[in-house]
Coordinates of C-alpha atoms in Angstrom, one line a residue:
M1 CA 41.6 186.0 -140.9
K2 CA 43.4 182.7 -140.5
A3 CA 41.4 179.5 -140.8
A4 CA 42.0 178.7 -137.1
N5 CA 40.0 181.8 -136.2
K6 CA 37.0 181.2 -138.4
G7 CA 33.8 181.8 -136.7
A8 CA 35.3 183.9 -134.0
K9 CA 33.9 187.4 -133.4
A10 CA 36.4 190.1 -134.3
P11 CA 37.2 192.5 -131.4
A12 CA 36.2 196.1 -131.7
E13 CA 39.9 197.0 -131.7
P14 CA 43.2 195.2 -131.7
L15 CA 43.6 192.9 -128.8
E16 CA 46.9 194.5 -127.7
G17 CA 45.1 197.8 -127.5
R18 CA 42.4 196.4 -125.2
A19 CA 44.7 194.4 -123.0
S20 CA 47.4 197.0 -122.3
T21 CA 47.9 200.8 -122.3
K22 CA 51.3 200.4 -123.9
G23 CA 52.0 201.3 -127.5
N24 CA 52.0 204.5 -129.5
S25 CA 50.3 207.6 -128.2
R26 CA 47.5 207.3 -130.8
D27 CA 46.5 203.8 -129.6
Q28 CA 46.6 205.0 -126.0
S29 CA 44.4 208.0 -126.7
T30 CA 41.8 205.9 -128.5
Y31 CA 41.8 203.4 -125.7
R32 CA 41.4 206.1 -123.0
T33 CA 38.3 207.5 -124.8
Q34 CA 36.7 204.2 -125.6
G35 CA 33.2 204.1 -124.3
R36 CA 33.1 207.7 -122.9
D37 CA 30.2 208.7 -125.1
D38 CA 28.1 205.8 -123.8
V39 CA 29.1 206.7 -120.2
S40 CA 28.2 210.4 -120.9
Q41 CA 24.8 209.3 -122.2
A42 CA 24.1 207.2 -119.2
V43 CA 25.0 210.2 -116.9
E44 CA 22.7 212.5 -118.8
R45 CA 19.8 210.0 -118.6
I46 CA 20.2 209.8 -114.8
R47 CA 20.5 213.5 -114.5
Q48 CA 17.3 214.1 -116.5
A49 CA 15.4 211.5 -114.4
A50 CA 16.6 213.0 -111.2
T51 CA 15.5 216.5 -112.4
R52 CA 12.2 215.3 -113.8
K53 CA 11.3 213.4 -110.6
P54 CA 12.8 215.3 -107.7
Q55 CA 10.7 213.6 -105.1
E56 CA 11.0 210.0 -106.3
K57 CA 13.6 207.3 -105.7
L58 CA 15.6 206.2 -108.7
T59 CA 15.9 202.5 -109.2
A60 CA 17.9 200.2 -111.5
L61 CA 21.1 202.3 -111.3
L62 CA 23.9 199.8 -110.9
H63 CA 23.6 198.5 -114.5
H64 CA 25.1 201.9 -115.5
I65 CA 28.4 200.8 -114.0
T66 CA 29.7 199.1 -117.1
T67 CA 33.3 198.2 -118.0
D68 CA 33.4 201.4 -120.0
A69 CA 32.5 203.3 -116.8
L70 CA 35.2 201.5 -114.9
R71 CA 37.7 202.2 -117.6
C72 CA 36.9 205.9 -117.7
A73 CA 37.2 206.0 -113.9
F74 CA 40.6 204.2 -114.0
F75 CA 42.1 206.7 -116.4
D76 CA 40.7 209.6 -114.4
L77 CA 42.5 208.5 -111.3
E78 CA 45.8 210.1 -110.1
K79 CA 48.5 208.0 -111.7
T80 CA 51.1 208.7 -109.1
A81 CA 48.9 208.2 -106.1
S82 CA 50.1 206.1 -103.2
A83 CA 49.1 202.5 -103.0
G84 CA 46.5 201.2 -100.5
V85 CA 46.7 198.0 -98.4
D86 CA 46.7 195.9 -101.6
G87 CA 50.0 197.5 -102.7
M88 CA 48.7 198.0 -106.3
V89 CA 49.7 201.1 -108.2
W90 CA 48.2 202.6 -111.4
N91 CA 51.0 201.5 -113.8
V92 CA 51.0 197.9 -112.7
Y93 CA 47.2 197.6 -112.9
A94 CA 47.2 199.1 -116.4
D95 CA 49.1 196.0 -117.7
G96 CA 46.4 193.7 -118.8
L97 CA 43.7 196.3 -117.9
E98 CA 40.8 194.9 -119.9
E99 CA 40.9 191.5 -118.2
R100 CA 41.2 193.1 -114.8
L101 CA 38.2 195.4 -115.5
L102 CA 36.1 192.5 -116.8
D103 CA 36.8 190.6 -113.6
L104 CA 36.1 193.6 -111.4
H105 CA 32.8 194.3 -113.3
G106 CA 31.7 190.7 -112.8
R107 CA 32.4 190.9 -109.1
V108 CA 30.6 194.2 -108.6
H109 CA 27.4 193.0 -110.3
S110 CA 27.4 189.5 -108.8
G111 CA 27.9 190.8 -105.3
A112 CA 31.3 189.1 -104.9
Y113 CA 33.1 192.4 -104.7
R114 CA 34.6 193.1 -101.3
A115 CA 35.9 196.5 -100.2
L116 CA 39.4 196.4 -98.6
P117 CA 40.2 198.6 -95.6
S118 CA 41.9 201.9 -96.2
R119 CA 45.5 202.5 -95.3
R120 CA 45.8 205.1 -92.5
V121 CA 48.3 207.9 -92.9
E122 CA 48.7 211.0 -90.8
I123 CA 49.4 214.4 -92.3
P124 CA 50.4 217.5 -90.3
K125 CA 47.8 220.3 -89.6
P126 CA 48.5 224.0 -89.2
D127 CA 47.8 223.9 -85.5
G128 CA 50.5 221.3 -84.9
G129 CA 48.3 218.2 -84.8
T130 CA 47.7 215.6 -87.5
R131 CA 44.8 214.7 -89.8
P132 CA 44.1 211.1 -90.5
L133 CA 43.7 210.2 -94.2
G134 CA 42.6 206.9 -95.6
I135 CA 44.2 205.6 -98.8
A136 CA 41.9 203.1 -100.5
A137 CA 42.9 200.1 -102.5
L138 CA 43.1 200.8 -106.3
E139 CA 40.1 198.7 -107.2
D140 CA 38.1 200.4 -104.5
K141 CA 39.1 203.8 -106.0
I142 CA 38.0 202.6 -109.5
V143 CA 34.6 201.5 -108.4
Q144 CA 34.1 204.5 -106.1
K145 CA 35.1 206.9 -108.9
A146 CA 32.6 205.2 -111.3
V147 CA 29.7 205.3 -108.8
V148 CA 30.4 209.0 -108.0
D149 CA 30.7 210.2 -111.6
V150 CA 28.0 208.0 -113.2
I151 CA 25.4 207.8 -110.4
L152 CA 25.8 210.1 -107.4
T153 CA 26.8 213.3 -109.1
P154 CA 24.0 213.4 -111.7
I155 CA 21.5 212.6 -109.0
Y156 CA 22.6 215.1 -106.3
E157 CA 24.1 217.9 -108.4
P158 CA 20.6 219.3 -109.3
E159 CA 19.6 219.1 -105.6
F160 CA 22.6 220.8 -104.0
L161 CA 21.9 224.5 -103.2
G162 CA 23.7 227.5 -104.7
F163 CA 25.7 228.4 -101.6
S164 CA 27.2 224.8 -101.5
Y165 CA 30.7 224.7 -103.0
G166 CA 33.5 222.2 -102.9
F167 CA 34.0 218.9 -104.8
R168 CA 31.3 219.9 -107.2
P169 CA 31.7 220.4 -111.0
G170 CA 32.6 223.9 -111.8
R171 CA 32.4 225.2 -108.2
G172 CA 35.8 225.5 -106.8
A173 CA 37.4 227.3 -103.9
H174 CA 37.7 230.7 -105.6
D175 CA 34.0 230.5 -106.5
A176 CA 33.2 230.1 -102.8
L177 CA 35.5 233.0 -101.9
D178 CA 33.9 235.2 -104.5
A179 CA 30.4 234.4 -103.2
L180 CA 31.5 235.2 -99.6
A181 CA 33.2 238.5 -100.7
F182 CA 30.1 239.5 -102.6
G183 CA 27.8 238.8 -99.6
I184 CA 30.0 240.7 -97.2
E185 CA 30.4 243.8 -99.4
R186 CA 26.9 244.0 -101.0
R187 CA 24.6 242.7 -98.2
K188 CA 23.9 244.1 -94.8
V189 CA 26.3 241.8 -93.0
N190 CA 27.7 243.1 -89.6
W191 CA 28.4 239.8 -87.8
I192 CA 30.3 236.7 -89.0
V193 CA 29.9 233.2 -87.6
D194 CA 33.1 231.4 -88.3
A195 CA 32.1 227.8 -87.7
D196 CA 34.1 224.6 -87.5
I197 CA 32.7 221.1 -87.2
R198 CA 34.9 219.0 -84.9
A199 CA 36.3 215.9 -86.7
F200 CA 33.4 215.9 -89.2
F201 CA 34.6 213.0 -91.4
D202 CA 35.3 210.9 -88.3
R203 CA 32.0 211.5 -86.5
L204 CA 29.2 211.6 -89.1
S205 CA 26.6 208.9 -88.5
R206 CA 26.7 206.1 -91.1
D207 CA 23.1 205.0 -90.4
Q208 CA 21.9 208.6 -90.8
L209 CA 23.9 209.0 -94.0
L210 CA 22.3 205.9 -95.5
R211 CA 18.8 207.1 -94.6
F212 CA 19.6 210.4 -96.4
L213 CA 20.8 208.4 -99.5
E214 CA 17.6 206.4 -99.4
H215 CA 15.6 209.5 -100.1
R216 CA 16.8 209.4 -103.7
I217 CA 18.4 206.1 -104.3
G218 CA 16.1 203.1 -104.6
D219 CA 18.7 200.6 -105.9
N220 CA 19.7 198.5 -102.9
R221 CA 22.8 197.2 -104.8
V222 CA 24.2 200.7 -104.9
L223 CA 23.4 201.2 -101.2
R224 CA 25.1 198.0 -100.4
L225 CA 28.2 199.1 -102.3
I226 CA 28.3 202.3 -100.2
T227 CA 27.8 200.3 -97.0
K228 CA 30.8 198.1 -97.9
W229 CA 33.0 201.2 -98.3
L230 CA 31.8 202.7 -95.0
N231 CA 32.3 199.5 -93.1
A232 CA 35.6 198.5 -94.6
G233 CA 37.6 200.1 -91.7
V234 CA 41.2 201.2 -91.8
M235 CA 44.6 199.5 -91.4
D236 CA 46.7 201.5 -88.9
G237 CA 50.0 199.7 -89.3
T238 CA 49.1 196.1 -88.9
E239 CA 46.0 196.7 -86.9
W240 CA 42.5 196.8 -88.4
K241 CA 40.2 199.4 -86.8
D242 CA 36.6 200.5 -87.3
D243 CA 34.9 203.1 -85.1
L244 CA 31.5 202.3 -86.6
Q245 CA 31.1 205.9 -87.5
G246 CA 32.4 208.4 -90.1
T247 CA 34.0 207.8 -93.5
P248 CA 37.7 207.8 -94.3
Q249 CA 38.8 211.3 -95.3
G250 CA 40.7 211.0 -98.6
A251 CA 38.5 208.3 -100.1
V252 CA 37.1 209.1 -103.6
V253 CA 33.5 208.7 -102.5
S254 CA 33.9 210.7 -99.2
P255 CA 33.5 214.3 -100.5
I256 CA 30.1 213.7 -102.2
L257 CA 28.9 211.7 -99.2
A258 CA 29.9 214.6 -97.0
N259 CA 28.1 217.0 -99.2
V260 CA 24.9 214.8 -99.1
Y261 CA 25.1 214.6 -95.3
L262 CA 25.5 218.4 -94.8
H263 CA 22.9 219.1 -97.6
Y264 CA 20.3 217.6 -95.3
V265 CA 21.8 218.5 -91.9
L266 CA 22.7 222.1 -92.7
D267 CA 21.8 223.5 -96.1
L268 CA 18.1 222.6 -96.3
W269 CA 17.6 223.4 -92.6
F270 CA 19.2 226.8 -93.1
Q271 CA 17.5 227.7 -96.3
K272 CA 13.9 226.4 -95.7
K273 CA 13.6 226.6 -91.9
W274 CA 16.0 228.9 -90.1
R275 CA 16.4 231.7 -92.7
T276 CA 12.6 231.9 -93.3
R277 CA 11.4 231.4 -89.7
R278 CA 14.1 232.5 -87.3
A279 CA 16.4 235.0 -89.1
T280 CA 16.1 238.7 -88.5
G281 CA 17.5 240.9 -91.2
D282 CA 19.9 239.9 -94.0
T283 CA 21.8 236.5 -93.8
I284 CA 24.3 234.9 -96.0
I285 CA 26.0 231.4 -96.0
V286 CA 28.8 229.9 -98.0
R287 CA 29.8 226.3 -97.5
Y288 CA 32.8 224.5 -98.9
C289 CA 32.4 220.8 -98.0
D290 CA 32.6 220.9 -94.1
D291 CA 33.9 224.5 -93.8
F292 CA 31.2 227.2 -93.8
V293 CA 30.8 230.9 -92.9
V294 CA 27.5 232.6 -92.0
G295 CA 26.9 236.3 -92.1
C296 CA 24.1 238.1 -90.1
Q297 CA 22.9 241.6 -90.0
H298 CA 22.1 241.7 -86.2
K299 CA 24.0 240.3 -83.3
A300 CA 20.9 238.9 -81.7
G301 CA 20.3 236.9 -84.9
A302 CA 23.9 235.7 -85.0
D303 CA 23.6 234.5 -81.3
Q304 CA 20.3 232.8 -82.1
F305 CA 21.8 231.1 -85.1
L306 CA 24.8 229.7 -83.1
D307 CA 22.5 228.3 -80.4
D308 CA 20.2 226.7 -83.0
L309 CA 23.2 225.4 -85.0
R310 CA 24.6 223.7 -82.0
E311 CA 21.3 222.0 -81.3
R312 CA 20.9 221.0 -84.9
M313 CA 24.4 219.5 -85.1
S314 CA 23.9 217.5 -81.9
Q315 CA 20.8 215.8 -83.5
F316 CA 23.1 214.3 -86.1
A317 CA 26.1 213.2 -84.1
L318 CA 28.1 216.3 -84.9
E319 CA 29.6 219.0 -82.7
L320 CA 31.0 222.5 -83.3
H321 CA 34.6 222.9 -82.2
P322 CA 34.4 225.1 -79.1
D323 CA 37.8 226.8 -79.7
K324 CA 37.5 227.3 -83.5
T325 CA 33.9 228.5 -83.7
R326 CA 33.6 232.2 -83.2
L327 CA 31.2 235.1 -83.6
I328 CA 33.0 238.3 -84.6
E329 CA 31.8 241.8 -85.6
F330 CA 32.8 242.2 -89.3
G331 CA 31.4 243.9 -92.3
R332 CA 30.6 247.3 -93.9
F333 CA 29.7 249.1 -90.7
A334 CA 31.9 247.2 -88.2
M335 CA 34.9 249.5 -88.4
A336 CA 32.8 252.6 -87.9
N337 CA 30.7 251.0 -85.1
R338 CA 33.8 249.8 -83.2
Q339 CA 35.5 253.2 -83.7
A340 CA 32.5 254.9 -82.2
R341 CA 32.7 252.6 -79.2
G342 CA 36.4 253.1 -78.8
A343 CA 37.1 249.5 -79.7
R344 CA 40.0 248.2 -81.7
R345 CA 39.8 247.2 -85.4
P346 CA 37.5 244.3 -86.3
E347 CA 38.9 240.8 -85.8
T348 CA 39.8 238.7 -88.8
F349 CA 38.7 235.2 -89.8
D350 CA 40.2 232.5 -92.0
F351 CA 38.4 230.7 -94.8
L352 CA 39.9 228.4 -97.5
G353 CA 43.5 229.5 -97.0
F354 CA 42.9 233.2 -96.7
T355 CA 42.7 235.6 -93.8
H356 CA 39.8 238.0 -94.3
Y357 CA 40.0 241.5 -92.8
C358 CA 38.3 244.8 -93.0
K359 CA 40.0 247.6 -94.8
T360 CA 39.3 251.1 -96.0
K361 CA 39.5 251.9 -99.8
R362 CA 41.1 255.0 -101.1
N363 CA 37.6 256.6 -101.5
G364 CA 37.0 256.1 -97.8
K365 CA 34.5 253.2 -98.3
F366 CA 34.6 249.8 -96.7
G367 CA 36.6 247.1 -98.5
L368 CA 37.2 243.4 -97.9
G369 CA 40.9 242.5 -97.7
R370 CA 42.3 239.0 -98.2
K371 CA 45.8 237.6 -97.8
P372 CA 47.3 234.1 -97.4
I373 CA 47.1 232.8 -93.9
A374 CA 50.4 233.5 -92.2
K375 CA 50.8 230.1 -90.6
R376 CA 50.4 228.5 -94.1
V377 CA 53.1 230.7 -95.5
T378 CA 55.5 229.8 -92.7
R379 CA 54.6 226.1 -93.0
T380 CA 55.2 226.1 -96.7
L381 CA 58.5 227.9 -96.4
K382 CA 59.6 225.4 -93.7
R383 CA 58.9 222.5 -96.0
L384 CA 60.7 224.1 -98.9
K385 CA 63.7 224.7 -96.7
E386 CA 63.8 221.0 -95.9
R387 CA 63.5 220.1 -99.6
L388 CA 66.3 222.5 -100.5
R389 CA 68.6 221.0 -97.9
A390 CA 67.9 217.6 -99.5
R391 CA 68.9 218.8 -102.9
M392 CA 71.6 221.2 -101.8
H393 CA 74.2 220.0 -104.3
A394 CA 71.8 219.7 -107.3
D395 CA 72.4 221.8 -110.3
V396 CA 71.2 225.4 -109.5
H397 CA 69.4 225.7 -112.8
E398 CA 67.4 222.6 -112.2
T399 CA 66.6 223.8 -108.6
A400 CA 65.6 227.2 -110.0
Q401 CA 63.2 225.5 -112.4
W402 CA 61.7 223.4 -109.7
L403 CA 61.2 226.4 -107.4
G404 CA 59.7 228.3 -110.3
K405 CA 56.9 225.6 -110.5
V406 CA 56.3 225.9 -106.8
V407 CA 56.0 229.7 -107.0
N408 CA 53.7 229.4 -110.0
G409 CA 51.4 227.0 -108.2
W410 CA 51.4 229.3 -105.1
L411 CA 50.5 232.3 -107.3
N412 CA 47.8 230.4 -109.1
Y413 CA 45.8 230.1 -105.9
Y414 CA 46.9 233.0 -103.7
A415 CA 47.5 235.9 -106.1
V416 CA 44.3 237.7 -105.4
P417 CA 43.8 241.5 -105.0
T418 CA 45.0 242.9 -101.7
S419 CA 47.5 240.0 -101.2
S420 CA 50.5 241.6 -103.1
R421 CA 52.5 242.4 -99.9
T422 CA 52.2 238.9 -98.6
L423 CA 53.2 237.4 -101.9
D424 CA 56.2 239.6 -102.2
G425 CA 57.2 238.6 -98.7
F426 CA 56.8 235.0 -99.5
V427 CA 59.0 235.2 -102.6
W428 CA 61.7 237.3 -100.8
R429 CA 61.9 234.8 -97.9
L430 CA 62.1 231.9 -100.4
E431 CA 65.0 233.6 -102.2
W432 CA 66.8 234.2 -98.9
I433 CA 66.3 230.5 -97.8
W434 CA 67.7 229.3 -101.1
L435 CA 70.7 231.7 -100.8
M436 CA 71.4 230.3 -97.3
T437 CA 71.2 226.8 -98.6
L438 CA 73.6 227.6 -101.5
R439 CA 76.1 229.1 -99.0
R440 CA 76.1 225.9 -97.0
R441 CA 77.5 224.0 -100.1
S442 CA 81.0 225.2 -99.5
Q443 CA 82.9 227.8 -97.5
K444 CA 84.3 229.2 -100.7
T445 CA 81.0 229.6 -102.4
A446 CA 80.4 232.7 -104.5
A447 CA 76.6 232.6 -104.0
T448 CA 75.1 236.1 -103.5
M449 CA 71.7 237.5 -103.6
A450 CA 72.5 239.0 -107.0
V451 CA 73.2 235.4 -108.3
V452 CA 69.9 234.2 -106.9
R453 CA 68.0 237.1 -108.4
R454 CA 69.4 236.4 -111.9
L455 CA 68.2 232.8 -111.6
T456 CA 64.8 233.8 -110.3
A457 CA 64.4 236.4 -113.0
R458 CA 65.0 233.7 -115.6
Y459 CA 63.0 230.7 -114.1
W460 CA 60.4 232.2 -111.7
P461 CA 57.2 233.8 -112.8
P462 CA 56.8 237.5 -112.0
V463 CA 54.7 238.2 -108.9
R464 CA 51.5 239.8 -110.1
I465 CA 47.8 239.5 -109.3
R466 CA 46.2 236.7 -111.3
H467 CA 42.6 236.8 -110.1
P468 CA 40.1 239.6 -110.7
W469 CA 38.3 241.4 -107.9
P470 CA 35.9 238.8 -106.4
V471 CA 32.7 241.0 -106.8
Q472 CA 33.5 241.5 -110.5
R473 CA 33.9 237.8 -111.2
F474 CA 30.9 236.9 -109.1
V475 CA 28.7 239.3 -111.1
V476 CA 29.9 237.8 -114.4
N477 CA 29.3 234.2 -113.2
H478 CA 25.9 235.1 -111.7
P479 CA 24.4 237.7 -114.0
R480 CA 21.0 237.5 -112.4

């Protein structure tokens, strides 16, 4: 070390490695994993305390939000995500990252941190409307991600009930679909309550949410952080708005806050009160964030549940959508019962992108059928048609590779048993749309379906079922 630097404390790693993410891949990999072990240990300590003391408040939590926790949160963010009102993007913030994180850490712990309003964007919905999303500023995303991963998840994950899915570690959409299929096929379910909460993220009560959080969180600094995010409002163009209720859908912290809210409003009420005191016969419930389906054995029980559910929701500033909430006859005996009455086939219902319908297996027994929702198929093809028009004159091999990735992603989610016909139709329609686009390039084009098929055979994955039967996978994942 040079004489000018005598007495100075040597950094844990080269300064250029700490101040920037640039450099060779080995330096970046080391920098990305720096401090993750300490963060994991902090998460485990909080999880053990939450499990050991399920009825007590946990205090002294904010000190676990260290610069290591903020760094891990930063590298876990989506690098190509849109910027918030601050205009800051991931790559720009990464330049001089360590100094930025040290400053952010100091502001969080001193109380000088201020949450910026989310940027409002509208995305189209299947019914023709739009859904408002809030894009948070980058520093807000970092702090929210750290609080969610280090504090909120280890506290509430042991508390959430087994039928709660969505935005939880290791509990994705297909796990929820498997649980629903198992309940319909193996339990005495004859009636389905297909429920929809109207504008849940916009209407939940912030005061009630904070009271729910206070059941387990005794660190007022963490509660103040969450309050800042809830009250930050949104920027709609150049106008700041705050309805004094709800949480921006799309924020990093919103999914777990939604799960906490519905854990107290719906899950515990259903499990400990309604199912044990009011239900008659078998009942099942599967919830994925704010979407849930309830199955009942008797129609009287299903009617009673709907009435009680509406009353329960109204107590917490929520409302069931009158047009999207339905009670339908569905299950093992629905087809036979309706046939005996001279009624038509059982109605269908949609859940997590799939239309669920009753079918008869080859052995004559009841079977649950699932296929992609028709409106989603049409909407996806419409968007792909617009994208293909935009890249009409691009190299056909590059376009074929891009479409192959799209088809692969589609199959990864939708290629479940009983959906083969819909998947084949999706691929055929996409081939035809591409062919029509190629023919618009020139009046003298030689594009034919045979040419398109040669390209798809080379670059597109084959259409085959990628998921096992839901009951089989559910039994494997839940051996008890």
